[in-house]
Each structure stands twice: as structure tokens, then as C-alpha cells.
Amino acid sequence: MAAIEVRPLDQGFGAEILGLDLSKSLSQEAFDIWNGAFEEHTVVILRDQDFTEAQHVAFSEKFGPLEVFTDPKDQARGFPTILRVSNVDRDTNEIKPVDDLGHKSFTLGTSDWHTDSSYKRVMSKASLLYGIEIPTRGGDTAFSNTAMAFAALPEKRREELKQIVVIHDFEATRRRFGLPPRSEEIRRKVPPVPQPLVSKLPDGREALLMGLHASHVENMPRKEGDALLSDLTAFATQPQFCYRHKWRKGDLVMWDNRCTLHRAMPYELEGERRLLHRTTIAGEGPLI
Ligand code: OGA
Ligand code: MN
């Protein structure tokens, strides 16, 4: 096996891994290098891959149990743990109409800064996104490192923020975009949940946890809470805390949801095809 290299990006976080082919069997040593790079660099990139859905799932499962996506139309066929991140309809293979409600919820819900599954009681640990069809223009994914951003705040401010609890709710995300509520049954399954504004990683780092699914700040007047969240998001998404991934077909990008925000950048939704496959590693337990 060629030597595996971890090459940090210039942005201050993120690293590219070289010398690894995930369509081949993976040694424990190679996995340990990847996992170490993930824990240290937060966003890990591997280019020029060509692996199957089963290999995507098998690799992802090494990091922990995967989240299951309930709607078959959103799944890669036969793989309930692979989410199609796409403007292409699975069954017709045609570009979806932009006003299709399910599609809209997804495209709008990923188009602004968010953290995957922050509206679940147990939010996700990491996501692995694999590029299959990439538009010629636009459609980059931007990442903000919210641990770096938090560390850059004055100590007194950090201490204040650590006391704050935020309610996350996917229905609030839908309301933001004028989308109708989902069925009572779904809402009961995924009720609003409290999350700490500052989450703690196993290595002791602390990170801001907010984004689109953050509905409101607990025990704070709405206006004040909304201003707090939008000010912190503006702070954390300044260029010095961000990396923007320009996709090529065959890229795999894994990011740490415990200390990042991310968003899909615009592309021609009705003009260019975009298909990526996402697996999501479930977190280990509730944060509060
Ligand atoms: C996601 C997501 C961003 C993108 O899959 O969780 O937010 O660029 N995707 O598609
Ligand atoms: Mn996302």
C-alpha cells in the first residue's frame, strides 16, 4: 500500500488525505490515520474515489451507527442509511421541479448555515458526503469551524454563552421558509429539543452549536435571542473560520457536526444536475 499522507489545508482547518482508495479493503492503520485526521482537522477530504453504495456504508459504519432516512425517495435505492442530496428525482432520473415541497424543504434547509440533525435529541456526530454528479458552476459546500470561532471570543463572553440553552426544531426551519407543517405523527416523533449553545467535544474543545434549526433561545425574549443567534452566526462564518469545498466528481468529504456549520452554495437548480450521497454518523447521546 502506498503511504497515506494527511495534508492540512491552508484555511486553518481541514485536511486532504492522499494515497487511499476506499474501493479497496481498508487496514486498521489506514482507518486510524483517517480518524485521527478527522478528530484533529474537523473536515477531511479524499479525492478521486470510485466506490459503491455498500462501500460507502461500510466505511461510514466504522465511525459508529448510522442515521436512517425514512422516506424511500430520499434514499439511494436499497440503502436506507444513504441520503440522496440531489435535485434529481430517483425514479424518473429527471431534474425535480423547484416548487416540489419535499425538494424545496431540502434545498432551502441546506442552503443556509446549519448542523445536520441538530433538531434531534441525539444530534449527529459526523456526515460523509460523496460527489457523484457535480454542476459545472456553483454548488460548493461552505464550512465554518465553530470551535475556532468560539475560542476567538473573549473569555467573559465565552463563560456567559456556556449558560445558554437553545431550542432546535425542524418545524421552525420550515416556518422560516413558509413551508407548511408536517403531519402530526412526524412532529410527535421529532419534537423540539434543547441543545447547549456551547457543546463540548470529547477532547475538551468547546464549540458553538446553532444554525437554521435553532428555533429560539430558552428563557430569553424572542427578539434578544434571535439577535444573539444571528450575531454569533455572523461572527462564526467570517472568512477566517471558513473553508469552501469546490466539488469534483469522486470527492468524499467528512465533517464533524459537533463543531461546524455548513451550507450548500447556490447552483442552477433547474438547469444543472447535482447528486451527492450522504451518510450520517449518529451521536453518542443527548448533549443535555
Ligand atoms: C447535507 C448538506 C450541503 C451540500 O447534505 O447535509 O447540507 O452542499 N449538503 O449539498
Ligand atoms: Mn447538511
PDB file of N, CA, C and O in Angstrom, residues 105-163:
ATOM      1  N   SER A 105     -38.083  21.808   0.752  1.00  0.00           N
ATOM      2  CA  SER A 105     -37.707  21.733   2.158  1.00  0.00           C
ATOM      3  C   SER A 105     -36.220  21.386   2.265  1.00  0.00           C
ATOM      4  O   SER A 105     -35.479  21.935   3.077  1.00  0.00           O
ATOM      5  N   PHE A 106     -35.791  20.469   1.411  1.00  0.00           N
ATOM      6  CA  PHE A 106     -34.392  20.048   1.475  1.00  0.00           C
ATOM      7  C   PHE A 106     -33.446  21.111   0.936  1.00  0.00           C
ATOM      8  O   PHE A 106     -32.457  21.466   1.574  1.00  0.00           O
ATOM      9  N   THR A 107     -33.777  21.655  -0.236  1.00  0.00           N
ATOM     10  CA  THR A 107     -32.844  22.635  -0.821  1.00  0.00           C
ATOM     11  C   THR A 107     -32.775  23.893   0.044  1.00  0.00           C
ATOM     12  O   THR A 107     -31.697  24.423   0.282  1.00  0.00           O
ATOM     13  N   LEU A 108     -33.925  24.333   0.543  1.00  0.00           N
ATOM     14  CA  LEU A 108     -33.891  25.527   1.392  1.00  0.00           C
ATOM     15  C   LEU A 108     -33.181  25.204   2.707  1.00  0.00           C
ATOM     16  O   LEU A 108     -32.399  25.991   3.211  1.00  0.00           O
ATOM     17  N   GLY A 109     -33.478  24.018   3.240  1.00  0.00           N
ATOM     18  CA  GLY A 109     -32.931  23.621   4.545  1.00  0.00           C
ATOM     19  C   GLY A 109     -31.429  23.385   4.535  1.00  0.00           C
ATOM     20  O   GLY A 109     -30.804  23.341   5.590  1.00  0.00           O
ATOM     21  N   THR A 110     -30.826  23.226   3.360  1.00  0.00           N
ATOM     22  CA  THR A 110     -29.367  23.074   3.324  1.00  0.00           C
ATOM     23  C   THR A 110     -28.689  24.338   2.790  1.00  0.00           C
ATOM     24  O   THR A 110     -27.471  24.422   2.773  1.00  0.00           O
ATOM     25  N   SER A 111     -29.495  25.320   2.360  1.00  0.00           N
ATOM     26  CA  SER A 111     -28.912  26.473   1.673  1.00  0.00           C
ATOM     27  C   SER A 111     -28.394  27.536   2.637  1.00  0.00           C
ATOM     28  O   SER A 111     -27.745  28.480   2.228  1.00  0.00           O
ATOM     29  N   ASP A 112     -28.730  27.396   3.904  1.00  0.00           N
ATOM     30  CA  ASP A 112     -28.210  28.356   4.877  1.00  0.00           C
ATOM     31  C   ASP A 112     -27.462  27.583   5.968  1.00  0.00           C
ATOM     32  O   ASP A 112     -27.626  26.365   6.104  1.00  0.00           O
ATOM     33  N   TRP A 113     -26.681  28.292   6.757  1.00  0.00           N
ATOM     34  CA  TRP A 113     -25.816  27.638   7.756  1.00  0.00           C
ATOM     35  C   TRP A 113     -26.629  26.738   8.688  1.00  0.00           C
ATOM     36  O   TRP A 113     -27.612  27.176   9.270  1.00  0.00           O
ATOM     37  N   HIS A 114     -26.186  25.505   8.832  1.00  0.00           N
ATOM     38  CA  HIS A 114     -26.875  24.561   9.720  1.00  0.00           C
ATOM     39  C   HIS A 114     -25.907  23.468  10.156  1.00  0.00           C
ATOM     40  O   HIS A 114     -24.799  23.351   9.630  1.00  0.00           O
ATOM     41  N   THR A 115     -26.392  22.669  11.098  1.00  0.00           N
ATOM     42  CA  THR A 115     -25.667  21.476  11.536  1.00  0.00           C
ATOM     43  C   THR A 115     -26.618  20.309  11.381  1.00  0.00           C
ATOM     44  O   THR A 115     -27.762  20.374  11.840  1.00  0.00           O
ATOM     45  N   ASP A 116     -26.170  19.236  10.716  1.00  0.00           N
ATOM     46  CA  ASP A 116     -27.069  18.124  10.418  1.00  0.00           C
ATOM     47  C   ASP A 116     -27.655  17.536  11.705  1.00  0.00           C
ATOM     48  O   ASP A 116     -26.929  17.245  12.655  1.00  0.00           O
ATOM     49  N   SER A 117     -28.988  17.367  11.679  1.00  0.00           N
ATOM     50  CA  SER A 117     -29.700  16.688  12.782  1.00  0.00           C
ATOM     51  C   SER A 117     -29.644  17.423  14.113  1.00  0.00           C
ATOM     52  O   SER A 117     -29.871  16.798  15.140  1.00  0.00           O
ATOM     53  N   SER A 118     -29.342  18.709  14.117  1.00  0.00           N
ATOM     54  CA  SER A 118     -29.297  19.394  15.418  1.00  0.00           C
ATOM     55  C   SER A 118     -30.690  19.453  16.048  1.00  0.00           C
ATOM     56  O   SER A 118     -30.825  19.729  17.227  1.00  0.00           O
ATOM     57  N   TYR A 119     -31.731  19.166  15.241  1.00  0.00           N
ATOM     58  CA  TYR A 119     -33.099  19.160  15.763  1.00  0.00           C
ATOM     59  C   TYR A 119     -33.470  17.800  16.373  1.00  0.00           C
ATOM     60  O   TYR A 119     -34.610  17.597  16.816  1.00  0.00           O
ATOM     61  N   LYS A 120     -32.518  16.862  16.389  1.00  0.00           N
ATOM     62  CA  LYS A 120     -32.807  15.575  17.030  1.00  0.00           C
ATOM     63  C   LYS A 120     -32.243  15.577  18.440  1.00  0.00           C
ATOM     64  O   LYS A 120     -31.225  16.215  18.707  1.00  0.00           O
ATOM     65  N   ARG A 121     -32.904  14.822  19.293  1.00  0.00           N
ATOM     66  CA  ARG A 121     -32.455  14.718  20.699  1.00  0.00           C
ATOM     67  C   ARG A 121     -30.987  14.304  20.738  1.00  0.00           C
ATOM     68  O   ARG A 121     -30.199  14.856  21.484  1.00  0.00           O
ATOM     69  N   VAL A 122     -30.652  13.306  19.932  1.00  0.00           N
ATOM     70  CA  VAL A 122     -29.248  12.916  19.792  1.00  0.00           C
ATOM     71  C   VAL A 122     -28.808  13.418  18.420  1.00  0.00           C
ATOM     72  O   VAL A 122     -29.192  12.853  17.395  1.00  0.00           O
ATOM     73  N   MET A 123     -28.068  14.501  18.411  1.00  0.00           N
ATOM     74  CA  MET A 123     -27.687  15.034  17.099  1.00  0.00           C
ATOM     75  C   MET A 123     -26.524  14.230  16.514  1.00  0.00           C
ATOM     76  O   MET A 123     -25.943  13.379  17.179  1.00  0.00           O
ATOM     77  N   SER A 124     -26.224  14.486  15.270  1.00  0.00           N
ATOM     78  CA  SER A 124     -25.233  13.651  14.598  1.00  0.00           C
ATOM     79  C   SER A 124     -23.813  14.017  15.015  1.00  0.00           C
ATOM     80  O   SER A 124     -23.538  15.136  15.457  1.00  0.00           O
ATOM     81  N   LYS A 125     -22.947  13.049  14.837  1.00  0.00           N
ATOM     82  CA  LYS A 125     -21.523  13.285  15.117  1.00  0.00           C
ATOM     83  C   LYS A 125     -20.814  13.783  13.855  1.00  0.00           C
ATOM     84  O   LYS A 125     -20.025  14.721  13.914  1.00  0.00           O
ATOM     85  N   ALA A 126     -21.100  13.134  12.745  1.00  0.00           N
ATOM     86  CA  ALA A 126     -20.372  13.481  11.515  1.00  0.00           C
ATOM     87  C   ALA A 126     -21.204  13.106  10.299  1.00  0.00           C
ATOM     88  O   ALA A 126     -22.125  12.285  10.391  1.00  0.00           O
ATOM     89  N   SER A 127     -20.881  13.709   9.168  1.00  0.00           N
ATOM     90  CA  SER A 127     -21.526  13.349   7.906  1.00  0.00           C
ATOM     91  C   SER A 127     -20.440  13.073   6.876  1.00  0.00           C
ATOM     92  O   SER A 127     -19.362  13.686   6.923  1.00  0.00           O
ATOM     93  N   LEU A 128     -20.740  12.148   5.961  1.00  0.00           N
ATOM     94  CA  LEU A 128     -19.803  11.842   4.871  1.00  0.00           C
ATOM     95  C   LEU A 128     -20.537  12.018   3.556  1.00  0.00           C
ATOM     96  O   LEU A 128     -21.499  11.300   3.270  1.00  0.00           O
ATOM     97  N   LEU A 129     -20.092  12.989   2.772  1.00  0.00           N
ATOM     98  CA  LEU A 129     -20.794  13.349   1.538  1.00  0.00           C
ATOM     99  C   LEU A 129     -19.898  13.024   0.348  1.00  0.00           C
ATOM    100  O   LEU A 129     -18.729  13.425   0.310  1.00  0.00           O
ATOM    101  N   TYR A 130     -20.492  12.299  -0.602  1.00  0.00           N
ATOM    102  CA  TYR A 130     -19.723  11.773  -1.747  1.00  0.00           C
ATOM    103  C   TYR A 130     -20.296  12.345  -3.036  1.00  0.00           C
ATOM    104  O   TYR A 130     -21.501  12.234  -3.289  1.00  0.00           O
ATOM    105  N   GLY A 131     -19.445  12.946  -3.836  1.00  0.00           N
ATOM    106  CA  GLY A 131     -19.895  13.634  -5.047  1.00  0.00           C
ATOM    107  C   GLY A 131     -20.013  12.705  -6.245  1.00  0.00           C
ATOM    108  O   GLY A 131     -19.032  12.077  -6.647  1.00  0.00           O
ATOM    109  N   ILE A 132     -21.218  12.626  -6.806  1.00  0.00           N
ATOM    110  CA  ILE A 132     -21.458  11.731  -7.943  1.00  0.00           C
ATOM    111  C   ILE A 132     -21.714  12.513  -9.231  1.00  0.00           C
ATOM    112  O   ILE A 132     -21.121  12.231 -10.269  1.00  0.00           O
ATOM    113  N   GLU A 133     -22.637  13.496  -9.167  1.00  0.00           N
ATOM    114  CA  GLU A 133     -22.837  14.391 -10.312  1.00  0.00           C
ATOM    115  C   GLU A 133     -22.681  15.819  -9.790  1.00  0.00           C
ATOM    116  O   GLU A 133     -23.357  16.214  -8.837  1.00  0.00           O
ATOM    117  N   ILE A 134     -21.816  16.559 -10.429  1.00  0.00           N
ATOM    118  CA  ILE A 134     -21.430  17.890  -9.921  1.00  0.00           C
ATOM    119  C   ILE A 134     -21.734  18.938 -10.992  1.00  0.00           C
ATOM    120  O   ILE A 134     -21.325  18.761 -12.148  1.00  0.00           O
ATOM    121  N   PRO A 135     -22.443  20.015 -10.616  1.00  0.00           N
ATOM    122  CA  PRO A 135     -22.720  21.049 -11.618  1.00  0.00           C
ATOM    123  C   PRO A 135     -21.430  21.726 -12.091  1.00  0.00           C
ATOM    124  O   PRO A 135     -20.433  21.719 -11.369  1.00  0.00           O
ATOM    125  N   THR A 136     -21.471  22.279 -13.281  1.00  0.00           N
ATOM    126  CA  THR A 136     -20.259  22.941 -13.787  1.00  0.00           C
ATOM    127  C   THR A 136     -20.010  24.251 -13.050  1.00  0.00           C
ATOM    128  O   THR A 136     -18.877  24.698 -12.941  1.00  0.00           O
ATOM    129  N   ARG A 137     -21.088  24.870 -12.537  1.00  0.00           N
ATOM    130  CA  ARG A 137     -20.928  26.136 -11.813  1.00  0.00           C
ATOM    131  C   ARG A 137     -21.716  26.101 -10.509  1.00  0.00           C
ATOM    132  O   ARG A 137     -22.844  25.597 -10.489  1.00  0.00           O
ATOM    133  N   GLY A 138     -21.142  26.656  -9.451  1.00  0.00           N
ATOM    134  CA  GLY A 138     -21.851  26.746  -8.171  1.00  0.00           C
ATOM    135  C   GLY A 138     -21.935  25.406  -7.468  1.00  0.00           C
ATOM    136  O   GLY A 138     -21.310  24.421  -7.863  1.00  0.00           O
ATOM    137  N   GLY A 139     -22.732  25.384  -6.378  1.00  0.00           N
ATOM    138  CA  GLY A 139     -22.946  24.134  -5.652  1.00  0.00           C
ATOM    139  C   GLY A 139     -21.778  23.726  -4.770  1.00  0.00           C
ATOM    140  O   GLY A 139     -21.669  22.558  -4.395  1.00  0.00           O
ATOM    141  N   ASP A 140     -20.902  24.682  -4.419  1.00  0.00           N
ATOM    142  CA  ASP A 140     -19.843  24.365  -3.448  1.00  0.00           C
ATOM    143  C   ASP A 140     -20.501  24.112  -2.083  1.00  0.00           C
ATOM    144  O   ASP A 140     -21.657  24.498  -1.865  1.00  0.00           O
ATOM    145  N   THR A 141     -19.770  23.507  -1.172  1.00  0.00           N
ATOM    146  CA  THR A 141     -20.246  23.415   0.211  1.00  0.00           C
ATOM    147  C   THR A 141     -19.306  24.245   1.090  1.00  0.00           C
ATOM    148  O   THR A 141     -18.086  24.061   1.026  1.00  0.00           O
ATOM    149  N   ALA A 142     -19.896  25.153   1.868  1.00  0.00           N
ATOM    150  CA  ALA A 142     -19.089  26.004   2.752  1.00  0.00           C
ATOM    151  C   ALA A 142     -19.171  25.457   4.178  1.00  0.00           C
ATOM    152  O   ALA A 142     -20.231  24.992   4.610  1.00  0.00           O
ATOM    153  N   PHE A 143     -18.051  25.508   4.875  1.00  0.00           N
ATOM    154  CA  PHE A 143     -17.981  25.046   6.265  1.00  0.00           C
ATOM    155  C   PHE A 143     -17.450  26.170   7.154  1.00  0.00           C
ATOM    156  O   PHE A 143     -16.531  26.886   6.764  1.00  0.00           O
ATOM    157  N   SER A 144     -18.029  26.276   8.348  1.00  0.00           N
ATOM    158  CA  SER A 144     -17.486  27.189   9.355  1.00  0.00           C
ATOM    159  C   SER A 144     -17.066  26.338  10.553  1.00  0.00           C
ATOM    160  O   SER A 144     -17.785  25.425  10.956  1.00  0.00           O
ATOM    161  N   ASN A 145     -15.901  26.636  11.100  1.00  0.00           N
ATOM    162  CA  ASN A 145     -15.413  25.895  12.260  1.00  0.00           C
ATOM    163  C   ASN A 145     -15.821  26.662  13.530  1.00  0.00           C
ATOM    164  O   ASN A 145     -15.242  27.694  13.862  1.00  0.00           O
ATOM    165  N   THR A 146     -16.845  26.141  14.192  1.00  0.00           N
ATOM    166  CA  THR A 146     -17.425  26.885  15.325  1.00  0.00           C
ATOM    167  C   THR A 146     -16.634  26.690  16.620  1.00  0.00           C
ATOM    168  O   THR A 146     -16.898  27.380  17.610  1.00  0.00           O
ATOM    169  N   ALA A 147     -15.672  25.764  16.611  1.00  0.00           N
ATOM    170  CA  ALA A 147     -14.757  25.660  17.770  1.00  0.00           C
ATOM    171  C   ALA A 147     -13.712  26.759  17.670  1.00  0.00           C
ATOM    172  O   ALA A 147     -13.391  27.427  18.666  1.00  0.00           O
ATOM    173  N   MET A 148     -13.190  26.980  16.453  1.00  0.00           N
ATOM    174  CA  MET A 148     -12.235  28.079  16.250  1.00  0.00           C
ATOM    175  C   MET A 148     -12.896  29.415  16.565  1.00  0.00           C
ATOM    176  O   MET A 148     -12.305  30.285  17.204  1.00  0.00           O
ATOM    177  N   ALA A 149     -14.133  29.557  16.114  1.00  0.00           N
ATOM    178  CA  ALA A 149     -14.844  30.823  16.340  1.00  0.00           C
ATOM    179  C   ALA A 149     -15.068  31.043  17.832  1.00  0.00           C
ATOM    180  O   ALA A 149     -14.817  32.132  18.357  1.00  0.00           O
ATOM    181  N   PHE A 150     -15.500  29.992  18.526  1.00  0.00           N
ATOM    182  CA  PHE A 150     -15.759  30.131  19.968  1.00  0.00           C
ATOM    183  C   PHE A 150     -14.475  30.511  20.702  1.00  0.00           C
ATOM    184  O   PHE A 150     -14.481  31.395  21.567  1.00  0.00           O
ATOM    185  N   ALA A 151     -13.383  29.857  20.334  1.00  0.00           N
ATOM    186  CA  ALA A 151     -12.102  30.122  21.012  1.00  0.00           C
ATOM    187  C   ALA A 151     -11.641  31.562  20.792  1.00  0.00           C
ATOM    188  O   ALA A 151     -10.861  32.092  21.594  1.00  0.00           O
ATOM    189  N   ALA A 152     -12.125  32.192  19.722  1.00  0.00           N
ATOM    190  CA  ALA A 152     -11.702  33.563  19.410  1.00  0.00           C
ATOM    191  C   ALA A 152     -12.496  34.618  20.191  1.00  0.00           C
ATOM    192  O   ALA A 152     -12.182  35.799  20.127  1.00  0.00           O
ATOM    193  N   LEU A 153     -13.527  34.175  20.924  1.00  0.00           N
ATOM    194  CA  LEU A 153     -14.328  35.134  21.701  1.00  0.00           C
ATOM    195  C   LEU A 153     -13.617  35.453  23.030  1.00  0.00           C
ATOM    196  O   LEU A 153     -12.883  34.601  23.556  1.00  0.00           O
ATOM    197  N   PRO A 154     -13.873  36.634  23.606  1.00  0.00           N
ATOM    198  CA  PRO A 154     -13.278  36.950  24.914  1.00  0.00           C
ATOM    199  C   PRO A 154     -13.771  35.975  25.987  1.00  0.00           C
ATOM    200  O   PRO A 154     -14.909  35.483  25.904  1.00  0.00           O
ATOM    201  N   GLU A 155     -12.936  35.730  26.971  1.00  0.00           N
ATOM    202  CA  GLU A 155     -13.251  34.704  27.969  1.00  0.00           C
ATOM    203  C   GLU A 155     -14.580  34.975  28.694  1.00  0.00           C
ATOM    204  O   GLU A 155     -15.376  34.056  28.908  1.00  0.00           O
ATOM    205  N   LYS A 156     -14.819  36.237  29.023  1.00  0.00           N
ATOM    206  CA  LYS A 156     -16.044  36.562  29.766  1.00  0.00           C
ATOM    207  C   LYS A 156     -17.277  36.194  28.930  1.00  0.00           C
ATOM    208  O   LYS A 156     -18.248  35.642  29.440  1.00  0.00           O
ATOM    209  N   ARG A 157     -17.191  36.500  27.658  1.00  0.00           N
ATOM    210  CA  ARG A 157     -18.291  36.193  26.727  1.00  0.00           C
ATOM    211  C   ARG A 157     -18.491  34.676  26.629  1.00  0.00           C
ATOM    212  O   ARG A 157     -19.615  34.178  26.624  1.00  0.00           O
ATOM    213  N   ARG A 158     -17.380  33.961  26.574  1.00  0.00           N
ATOM    214  CA  ARG A 158     -17.478  32.505  26.468  1.00  0.00           C
ATOM    215  C   ARG A 158     -18.198  31.938  27.686  1.00  0.00           C
ATOM    216  O   ARG A 158     -19.044  31.053  27.575  1.00  0.00           O
ATOM    217  N   GLU A 159     -17.855  32.462  28.857  1.00  0.00           N
ATOM    218  CA  GLU A 159     -18.487  31.954  30.082  1.00  0.00           C
ATOM    219  C   GLU A 159     -19.992  32.228  30.078  1.00  0.00           C
ATOM    220  O   GLU A 159     -20.790  31.373  30.462  1.00  0.00           O
ATOM    221  N   GLU A 160     -20.383  33.410  29.625  1.00  0.00           N
ATOM    222  CA  GLU A 160     -21.816  33.745  29.562  1.00  0.00           C
ATOM    223  C   GLU A 160     -22.549  32.797  28.611  1.00  0.00           C
ATOM    224  O   GLU A 160     -23.618  32.285  28.923  1.00  0.00           O
ATOM    225  N   LEU A 161     -21.943  32.586  27.461  1.00  0.00           N
ATOM    226  CA  LEU A 161     -22.617  31.773  26.437  1.00  0.00           C
ATOM    227  C   LEU A 161     -22.803  30.324  26.899  1.00  0.00           C
ATOM    228  O   LEU A 161     -23.757  29.657  26.501  1.00  0.00           O
ATOM    229  N   LYS A 162     -21.896  29.871  27.749  1.00  0.00           N
ATOM    230  CA  LYS A 162     -21.972  28.470  28.203  1.00  0.00           C
ATOM    231  C   LYS A 162     -23.200  28.193  29.061  1.00  0.00           C
ATOM    232  O   LYS A 162     -23.571  27.044  29.276  1.00  0.00           O
ATOM    233  N   GLN A 163     -23.831  29.265  29.560  1.00  0.00           N
ATOM    234  CA  GLN A 163     -25.025  29.074  30.397  1.00  0.00           C
ATOM    235  C   GLN A 163     -26.303  28.930  29.553  1.00  0.00           C
ATOM    236  O   GLN A 163     -27.366  28.658  30.089  1.00  0.00           O
TER     237      GLN A 163
END
